[in-house]
mmCIF file of C-alpha atoms and ligand atoms in Angstrom:
data_model
loop_
_atom_site.group_PDB
_atom_site.id
_atom_site.type_symbol
_atom_site.label_atom_id
_atom_site.label_comp_id
_atom_site.label_asym_id
_atom_site.label_seq_id
_atom_site.Cartn_x
_atom_site.Cartn_y
_atom_site.Cartn_z
ATOM 1 C CA MET Y 1 22.892 -20.572 16.484
ATOM 2 C CA LYS Y 2 19.430 -19.383 15.420
ATOM 3 C CA SER Y 3 19.769 -16.443 13.026
ATOM 4 C CA LEU Y 4 16.809 -14.402 14.386
ATOM 5 C CA LYS Y 5 17.118 -15.171 18.098
ATOM 6 C CA GLY Y 6 15.341 -12.503 20.176
ATOM 7 C CA LYS Y 7 14.174 -10.462 17.163
ATOM 8 C CA VAL Y 8 10.576 -9.229 17.047
ATOM 9 C CA ALA Y 9 8.864 -9.348 13.656
ATOM 10 C CA ILE Y 10 5.475 -8.254 12.326
ATOM 11 C CA VAL Y 11 4.248 -10.261 9.312
ATOM 12 C CA THR Y 12 1.173 -8.898 7.537
ATOM 13 C CA GLY Y 13 -0.917 -11.443 5.685
ATOM 14 C CA GLY Y 14 0.816 -13.899 8.010
ATOM 15 C CA ALA Y 15 -2.025 -16.426 8.169
ATOM 16 C CA SER Y 16 -1.706 -17.919 4.664
ATOM 17 C CA GLY Y 17 0.728 -18.726 1.882
ATOM 18 C CA ILE Y 18 4.020 -16.851 1.795
ATOM 19 C CA GLY Y 19 3.234 -14.918 5.007
ATOM 20 C CA GLU Y 20 2.492 -18.097 6.938
ATOM 21 C CA ALA Y 21 5.705 -19.712 5.674
ATOM 22 C CA ILE Y 22 7.653 -16.622 6.802
ATOM 23 C CA VAL Y 23 5.997 -16.779 10.241
ATOM 24 C CA ARG Y 24 6.950 -20.459 10.644
ATOM 25 C CA LYS Y 25 10.525 -19.925 9.408
ATOM 26 C CA PHE Y 26 11.057 -16.902 11.664
ATOM 27 C CA VAL Y 27 9.765 -18.757 14.733
ATOM 28 C CA GLU Y 28 12.051 -21.671 13.852
ATOM 29 C CA GLU Y 29 14.972 -19.193 13.716
ATOM 30 C CA GLY Y 30 14.171 -17.882 17.202
ATOM 31 C CA ALA Y 31 12.128 -14.751 16.421
ATOM 32 C CA LYS Y 32 9.037 -13.570 18.294
ATOM 33 C CA VAL Y 33 6.432 -13.129 15.598
ATOM 34 C CA VAL Y 34 3.223 -11.140 15.284
ATOM 35 C CA VAL Y 35 0.765 -12.605 12.774
ATOM 36 C CA ALA Y 36 -1.318 -9.755 11.372
ATOM 37 C CA ASP Y 37 -4.135 -10.868 9.087
ATOM 38 C CA MET Y 38 -7.778 -10.021 8.448
ATOM 39 C CA ASN Y 39 -8.804 -13.693 8.399
ATOM 40 C CA GLU Y 40 -9.695 -14.308 12.041
ATOM 41 C CA THR Y 41 -10.079 -18.097 11.725
ATOM 42 C CA SER Y 42 -6.711 -18.520 10.001
ATOM 43 C CA VAL Y 43 -4.985 -16.306 12.597
ATOM 44 C CA LYS Y 44 -6.450 -18.419 15.414
ATOM 45 C CA ASN Y 45 -5.448 -21.666 13.691
ATOM 46 C CA ILE Y 46 -1.826 -20.688 13.169
ATOM 47 C CA ILE Y 47 -1.413 -19.263 16.694
ATOM 48 C CA ASP Y 48 -3.005 -22.389 18.230
ATOM 49 C CA ASN Y 49 -0.757 -24.583 16.098
ATOM 50 C CA LEU Y 50 2.404 -22.707 17.161
ATOM 51 C CA GLU Y 51 1.352 -22.800 20.821
ATOM 52 C CA ASP Y 52 0.761 -26.566 20.549
ATOM 53 C CA GLN Y 53 4.432 -26.823 19.572
ATOM 54 C CA GLY Y 54 5.398 -24.748 22.622
ATOM 55 C CA LEU Y 55 6.200 -21.699 20.475
ATOM 56 C CA GLU Y 56 5.132 -18.167 21.314
ATOM 57 C CA ALA Y 57 3.517 -15.868 18.759
ATOM 58 C CA LEU Y 58 0.906 -13.121 18.860
ATOM 59 C CA GLY Y 59 -2.081 -12.953 16.540
ATOM 60 C CA VAL Y 60 -3.584 -9.552 15.763
ATOM 61 C CA VAL Y 61 -6.683 -9.681 13.567
ATOM 62 C CA SER Y 62 -6.318 -6.598 11.417
ATOM 63 C CA ASP Y 63 -7.243 -5.175 8.035
ATOM 64 C CA VAL Y 64 -4.039 -3.485 6.906
ATOM 65 C CA SER Y 65 -5.953 -1.068 4.703
ATOM 66 C CA LYS Y 66 -7.443 0.481 7.861
ATOM 67 C CA LYS Y 67 -5.264 3.059 9.613
ATOM 68 C CA ALA Y 68 -6.764 2.347 13.056
ATOM 69 C CA ASP Y 69 -5.938 -1.367 12.706
ATOM 70 C CA LEU Y 70 -2.305 -0.520 11.907
ATOM 71 C CA GLY Y 71 -1.982 1.661 15.029
ATOM 72 C CA LYS Y 72 -3.415 -1.183 17.105
ATOM 73 C CA LEU Y 73 -1.023 -3.669 15.466
ATOM 74 C CA VAL Y 74 2.052 -1.616 16.382
ATOM 75 C CA SER Y 75 0.916 -0.860 19.937
ATOM 76 C CA GLU Y 76 -0.072 -4.480 20.656
ATOM 77 C CA THR Y 77 3.289 -5.692 19.336
ATOM 78 C CA ILE Y 78 5.227 -3.325 21.606
ATOM 79 C CA LEU Y 79 2.979 -4.150 24.568
ATOM 80 C CA LYS Y 80 3.526 -7.909 24.129
ATOM 81 C CA PHE Y 81 7.163 -8.097 23.012
ATOM 82 C CA GLY Y 82 8.616 -4.698 24.035
ATOM 83 C CA THR Y 83 9.997 -3.709 20.622
ATOM 84 C CA ILE Y 84 9.895 -4.211 16.837
ATOM 85 C CA ASP Y 85 12.966 -5.215 14.804
ATOM 86 C CA ILE Y 86 11.525 -6.484 11.521
ATOM 87 C CA LEU Y 87 8.501 -5.518 9.418
ATOM 88 C CA ILE Y 88 7.303 -7.817 6.635
ATOM 89 C CA ASN Y 89 4.746 -6.006 4.454
ATOM 90 C CA ASN Y 90 3.428 -9.176 2.831
ATOM 91 C CA ALA Y 91 -0.389 -8.870 2.648
ATOM 92 C CA GLY Y 92 -1.476 -8.375 -0.946
ATOM 93 C CA ILE Y 93 -4.342 -9.047 -3.312
ATOM 94 C CA LEU Y 94 -4.759 -9.849 -7.023
ATOM 95 C CA ASP Y 95 -7.004 -8.040 -9.505
ATOM 96 C CA ASN Y 96 -8.345 -10.732 -11.868
ATOM 97 C CA PHE Y 97 -5.895 -9.670 -14.607
ATOM 98 C CA MET Y 98 -8.137 -6.666 -15.290
ATOM 99 C CA THR Y 99 -7.131 -4.468 -18.236
ATOM 100 C CA VAL Y 100 -7.251 -0.675 -18.099
ATOM 101 C CA SER Y 101 -9.972 -0.560 -20.770
ATOM 102 C CA ASP Y 102 -12.315 -2.775 -18.712
ATOM 103 C CA LEU Y 103 -11.318 -1.353 -15.315
ATOM 104 C CA ASP Y 104 -13.746 -0.194 -12.659
ATOM 105 C CA ILE Y 105 -11.559 2.337 -10.828
ATOM 106 C CA ALA Y 106 -12.920 1.092 -7.471
ATOM 107 C CA LEU Y 107 -10.933 -2.138 -8.029
ATOM 108 C CA TRP Y 108 -7.750 -0.117 -8.695
ATOM 109 C CA GLU Y 109 -8.341 1.828 -5.468
ATOM 110 C CA LYS Y 110 -8.886 -1.369 -3.450
ATOM 111 C CA VAL Y 111 -5.725 -2.997 -4.803
ATOM 112 C CA MET Y 112 -3.675 0.155 -4.228
ATOM 113 C CA ASP Y 113 -5.066 0.483 -0.677
ATOM 114 C CA VAL Y 114 -3.934 -3.023 0.304
ATOM 115 C CA ASN Y 115 -0.793 -3.400 -1.834
ATOM 116 C CA VAL Y 116 0.684 0.122 -1.576
ATOM 117 C CA LYS Y 117 -1.067 2.434 0.889
ATOM 118 C CA ALA Y 118 -1.068 -0.108 3.730
ATOM 119 C CA PRO Y 119 2.692 -0.891 3.494
ATOM 120 C CA THR Y 120 3.372 2.856 3.281
ATOM 121 C CA MET Y 121 1.303 3.662 6.386
ATOM 122 C CA LEU Y 122 2.692 0.733 8.393
ATOM 123 C CA SER Y 123 6.271 1.581 7.371
ATOM 124 C CA GLN Y 124 5.636 5.147 8.538
ATOM 125 C CA LEU Y 125 4.512 3.982 11.996
ATOM 126 C CA VAL Y 126 7.369 1.514 12.414
ATOM 127 C CA ILE Y 127 10.103 3.805 11.032
ATOM 128 C CA ASN Y 128 8.985 6.629 13.329
ATOM 129 C CA TYR Y 129 9.228 4.192 16.239
ATOM 130 C CA TRP Y 130 12.762 3.170 15.164
ATOM 131 C CA LEU Y 131 13.849 6.803 14.733
ATOM 132 C CA GLU Y 132 12.458 7.786 18.115
ATOM 133 C CA LYS Y 133 14.186 4.866 19.841
ATOM 134 C CA LYS Y 134 17.336 5.174 17.670
ATOM 135 C CA LYS Y 135 16.956 1.505 16.778
ATOM 136 C CA PRO Y 136 18.043 -0.294 13.610
ATOM 137 C CA GLY Y 137 15.382 -2.125 11.606
ATOM 138 C CA VAL Y 138 14.609 -4.069 8.431
ATOM 139 C CA ILE Y 139 11.574 -3.859 6.175
ATOM 140 C CA ILE Y 140 10.793 -6.479 3.523
ATOM 141 C CA ASN Y 141 8.107 -5.504 1.033
ATOM 142 C CA ALA Y 142 6.338 -8.155 -1.035
ATOM 143 C CA ALA Y 143 6.567 -6.987 -4.628
ATOM 144 C CA SER Y 144 6.318 -9.578 -7.420
ATOM 145 C CA VAL Y 145 7.751 -10.258 -10.838
ATOM 146 C CA GLY Y 146 4.639 -8.241 -11.700
ATOM 147 C CA GLY Y 147 6.517 -5.263 -10.215
ATOM 148 C CA MET Y 148 9.231 -5.586 -12.853
ATOM 149 C CA PHE Y 149 7.368 -6.629 -16.008
ATOM 150 C CA GLY Y 150 4.028 -5.704 -17.578
ATOM 151 C CA ALA Y 151 2.282 -8.995 -18.220
ATOM 152 C CA ARG Y 152 2.366 -10.774 -14.846
ATOM 153 C CA GLY Y 153 -0.950 -9.413 -13.577
ATOM 154 C CA GLY Y 154 -3.714 -6.929 -14.288
ATOM 155 C CA VAL Y 155 -3.169 -3.189 -14.520
ATOM 156 C CA SER Y 156 -3.890 -2.506 -10.826
ATOM 157 C CA TYR Y 157 -1.697 -5.351 -9.555
ATOM 158 C CA VAL Y 158 1.211 -4.530 -11.881
ATOM 159 C CA THR Y 159 0.980 -0.819 -11.003
ATOM 160 C CA SER Y 160 0.853 -1.580 -7.274
ATOM 161 C CA LYS Y 161 3.842 -3.922 -7.395
ATOM 162 C CA HIS Y 162 5.918 -1.419 -9.396
ATOM 163 C CA ALA Y 163 4.948 1.203 -6.788
ATOM 164 C CA ILE Y 164 6.052 -0.868 -3.820
ATOM 165 C CA ILE Y 165 9.493 -1.214 -5.383
ATOM 166 C CA GLY Y 166 9.664 2.600 -5.486
ATOM 167 C CA LEU Y 167 8.564 2.772 -1.853
ATOM 168 C CA THR Y 168 11.287 0.290 -0.908
ATOM 169 C CA LYS Y 169 14.064 2.145 -2.743
ATOM 170 C CA ASN Y 170 13.027 5.496 -1.285
ATOM 171 C CA ILE Y 171 12.969 4.168 2.292
ATOM 172 C CA ALA Y 172 16.373 2.533 1.810
ATOM 173 C CA SER Y 173 17.868 5.744 0.408
ATOM 174 C CA VAL Y 174 16.476 8.084 3.052
ATOM 175 C CA TYR Y 175 17.121 5.999 6.189
ATOM 176 C CA ARG Y 176 20.425 4.310 5.304
ATOM 177 C CA GLU Y 177 22.314 6.303 7.924
ATOM 178 C CA ASP Y 178 19.700 5.426 10.546
ATOM 179 C CA ASN Y 179 20.571 1.719 10.067
ATOM 180 C CA ILE Y 180 17.190 1.006 8.551
ATOM 181 C CA ARG Y 181 17.216 -1.343 5.546
ATOM 182 C CA ALA Y 182 14.396 -1.907 3.064
ATOM 183 C CA ILE Y 183 14.334 -4.688 0.471
ATOM 184 C CA ALA Y 184 11.655 -5.774 -1.994
ATOM 185 C CA ILE Y 185 11.200 -9.415 -2.903
ATOM 186 C CA ALA Y 186 9.830 -10.422 -6.295
ATOM 187 C CA PRO Y 187 8.379 -13.929 -6.104
ATOM 188 C CA GLY Y 188 7.395 -15.686 -9.319
ATOM 189 C CA ASP Y 189 4.600 -18.257 -9.353
ATOM 190 C CA ILE Y 190 4.243 -19.636 -5.818
ATOM 191 C CA ARG Y 191 1.716 -22.261 -4.701
ATOM 192 C CA THR Y 192 -0.518 -20.430 -2.153
ATOM 193 C CA ASN Y 193 -4.184 -19.566 -1.677
ATOM 194 C CA ILE Y 194 -3.957 -16.365 -3.731
ATOM 195 C CA GLY Y 195 -4.938 -18.198 -6.945
ATOM 196 C CA ASN Y 196 -8.297 -19.079 -5.343
ATOM 197 C CA THR Y 197 -9.147 -15.358 -5.347
ATOM 198 C CA LEU Y 198 -9.058 -15.297 -9.169
ATOM 199 C CA LYS Y 199 -12.678 -15.242 -10.382
ATOM 200 C CA ASN Y 200 -13.284 -15.183 -14.136
ATOM 201 C CA PRO Y 201 -9.985 -13.502 -15.043
ATOM 202 C CA ASN Y 202 -10.237 -10.860 -17.757
ATOM 203 C CA THR Y 203 -9.613 -12.704 -21.035
ATOM 204 C CA LYS Y 204 -7.417 -10.091 -22.694
ATOM 205 C CA GLY Y 205 -5.396 -9.526 -19.505
ATOM 206 C CA TRP Y 206 -4.922 -13.264 -18.932
ATOM 207 C CA ASN Y 207 -3.998 -13.893 -22.569
ATOM 208 C CA ALA Y 208 -1.274 -11.252 -22.363
ATOM 209 C CA LEU Y 209 0.384 -13.440 -19.718
ATOM 210 C CA VAL Y 210 -0.211 -16.833 -21.270
ATOM 211 C CA GLN Y 211 0.327 -15.869 -24.888
ATOM 212 C CA TYR Y 212 3.414 -13.704 -24.554
ATOM 213 C CA VAL Y 213 5.317 -14.790 -21.465
ATOM 214 C CA ALA Y 214 3.715 -18.137 -20.477
ATOM 215 C CA THR Y 215 3.480 -19.085 -16.830
ATOM 216 C CA GLY Y 216 6.550 -19.778 -14.749
ATOM 217 C CA PRO Y 217 7.810 -22.780 -12.833
ATOM 218 C CA THR Y 218 5.852 -23.087 -9.588
ATOM 219 C CA GLY Y 219 7.641 -22.743 -6.269
ATOM 220 C CA GLU Y 220 6.568 -23.253 -2.667
ATOM 221 C CA ALA Y 221 6.007 -20.585 0.001
ATOM 222 C CA ALA Y 222 8.923 -22.059 1.954
ATOM 223 C CA ASP Y 223 11.219 -21.182 -0.996
ATOM 224 C CA ILE Y 224 10.404 -17.529 -0.336
ATOM 225 C CA ALA Y 225 10.546 -17.747 3.467
ATOM 226 C CA SER Y 226 14.107 -19.085 3.551
ATOM 227 C CA VAL Y 227 15.345 -16.170 1.409
ATOM 228 C CA VAL Y 228 13.450 -13.638 3.542
ATOM 229 C CA ALA Y 229 14.949 -15.103 6.737
ATOM 230 C CA PHE Y 230 18.400 -14.568 5.233
ATOM 231 C CA LEU Y 231 17.623 -11.025 4.041
ATOM 232 C CA VAL Y 232 16.482 -9.835 7.487
ATOM 233 C CA SER Y 233 19.459 -11.429 9.233
ATOM 234 C CA ASP Y 234 22.750 -9.659 9.948
ATOM 235 C CA GLU Y 235 24.361 -11.936 7.341
ATOM 236 C CA ALA Y 236 22.621 -9.760 4.719
ATOM 237 C CA LYS Y 237 23.444 -6.414 6.329
ATOM 238 C CA PHE Y 238 24.861 -4.981 3.082
ATOM 239 C CA VAL Y 239 21.726 -5.814 1.039
ATOM 240 C CA ASN Y 240 19.583 -2.686 0.844
ATOM 241 C CA GLY Y 241 17.275 -0.774 -1.504
ATOM 242 C CA THR Y 242 17.075 -3.514 -4.096
ATOM 243 C CA VAL Y 243 14.745 -6.168 -5.492
ATOM 244 C CA VAL Y 244 15.493 -9.843 -4.871
ATOM 245 C CA THR Y 245 13.821 -12.038 -7.484
ATOM 246 C CA ILE Y 246 12.801 -15.541 -6.355
ATOM 247 C CA ASP Y 247 11.123 -17.118 -9.371
ATOM 248 C CA GLY Y 248 12.900 -20.373 -10.284
ATOM 249 C CA GLY Y 249 14.311 -18.732 -13.388
ATOM 250 C CA TRP Y 250 11.002 -17.564 -14.920
ATOM 251 C CA THR Y 251 12.120 -14.030 -15.768
ATOM 252 C CA GLY Y 252 15.640 -15.125 -16.645
ATOM 253 C CA ALA Y 253 14.417 -17.260 -19.531
HETATM 254 N N1 NAD O 3 1.661 -16.538 -4.716
HETATM 255 C C1 NAD O 3 2.318 -15.973 -5.683
HETATM 256 O O1 NAD O 3 2.515 -16.577 -6.763
HETATM 257 C C2 NAD O 3 2.901 -14.590 -5.516
HETATM 258 C C3 NAD O 3 3.785 -14.117 -6.491
HETATM 259 C C4 NAD O 3 4.327 -12.846 -6.360
HETATM 260 C C5 NAD O 3 3.996 -12.061 -5.286
HETATM 261 N N2 NAD O 3 3.124 -12.532 -4.346
HETATM 262 C C6 NAD O 3 2.795 -11.629 -3.244
HETATM 263 O O2 NAD O 3 3.039 -12.265 -2.012
HETATM 264 C C7 NAD O 3 2.145 -11.774 -1.021
HETATM 265 C C8 NAD O 3 1.457 -12.941 -0.329
HETATM 266 O O3 NAD O 3 0.714 -13.663 -1.290
HETATM 267 P P1 NAD O 3 0.226 -15.171 -1.088
HETATM 268 O O4 NAD O 3 0.331 -15.785 -2.416
HETATM 269 O O5 NAD O 3 0.879 -15.775 0.070
HETATM 270 O O6 NAD O 3 -1.331 -14.909 -0.805
HETATM 271 P P2 NAD O 3 -2.425 -15.649 0.091
HETATM 272 O O7 NAD O 3 -3.736 -15.228 -0.506
HETATM 273 O O8 NAD O 3 -2.143 -17.094 0.263
HETATM 274 O O9 NAD O 3 -2.243 -14.943 1.507
HETATM 275 C C9 NAD O 3 -2.478 -13.569 1.659
HETATM 276 C C10 NAD O 3 -2.927 -13.302 3.083
HETATM 277 O O10 NAD O 3 -3.104 -11.875 3.187
HETATM 278 C C11 NAD O 3 -4.297 -11.634 3.907
HETATM 279 N N3 NAD O 3 -4.843 -10.332 3.545
HETATM 280 C C12 NAD O 3 -5.345 -9.936 2.342
HETATM 281 N N4 NAD O 3 -5.786 -8.670 2.433
HETATM 282 C C13 NAD O 3 -5.548 -8.260 3.708
HETATM 283 C C14 NAD O 3 -5.800 -7.071 4.412
HETATM 284 N N5 NAD O 3 -6.417 -6.022 3.834
HETATM 285 N N6 NAD O 3 -5.437 -6.989 5.713
HETATM 286 C C15 NAD O 3 -4.845 -8.051 6.320
HETATM 287 N N7 NAD O 3 -4.610 -9.216 5.708
HETATM 288 C C16 NAD O 3 -4.954 -9.316 4.418
HETATM 289 C C17 NAD O 3 -5.231 -12.780 3.530
HETATM 290 O O11 NAD O 3 -6.258 -12.957 4.517
HETATM 291 C C18 NAD O 3 -4.272 -13.958 3.439
HETATM 292 O O12 NAD O 3 -4.168 -14.630 4.687
HETATM 293 C C19 NAD O 3 1.195 -10.822 -1.755
HETATM 294 O O13 NAD O 3 1.630 -9.494 -1.581
HETATM 295 C C20 NAD O 3 1.334 -11.241 -3.209
HETATM 296 O O14 NAD O 3 1.034 -10.199 -4.105
HETATM 297 C C21 NAD O 3 2.569 -13.763 -4.438
#
């Protein structure tokens, strides 16, 4: 029996890395998936690839930091699949390990827009839909071990990932009786394309990671996707308002 049969899921940042692995796992488990990503070519490639395998998914090219794109994402999902059951707020960006002393505040604003404001606005749209329809739902927010410790990213990234854990816990607390769950995941070092976005990392910020905590064991995106598939399933119905760390033991050492 497929664990997500008939469920409709939106995955932001679904065209690369962890998001793509979640899309593929969900489809494998019987879900109807909406791939929301700003990279038009990658969205087309993944949708074409799924269709070649006889699998149905919807691609919506969208920049999650834009409110209008989020409205379009929700309405196109409902138009195509009739409902929404699962929201995966996965899209996120790094900040070159920038320290607060060297920070251009425009970078902080950009990181907060994508990593915190976008998941907040999209959660608002989807939760209001669930409340109106009296439907249960699950939200998974991509935090990071950088949301639990200080030296796993720059100041903007670490702040944003701590914030999304707060968002998750608040949603879980407020909507528990409406059968809406919210869980944050905290991946460690996962092999994806996000490392390619690092350009000349800030030396002091990078050294804080390497010198004091070292880098962790490296996992694969599929290691995250299998846990997420479990968390959104009914098997995990009592998991709510918490952070699930998936880091191969990095922060336990
Ligand atoms: N890879 C890791 O080691 C790691 C560790 C901890 C947490 N995370 C988190 O996991 C999530 C996914 O990271 P990944 O490593 O798979 O990254 P990735 O760079 O491989 O994929 C991210 C995807 O998000 C998309 N995206 C970025 N900004 C967007 C926007 N404004 N609108 C729509 N799409 C946008 C990109 O186009 C890309 O397809 C992020 O939130 C990241 O912070 C990653």
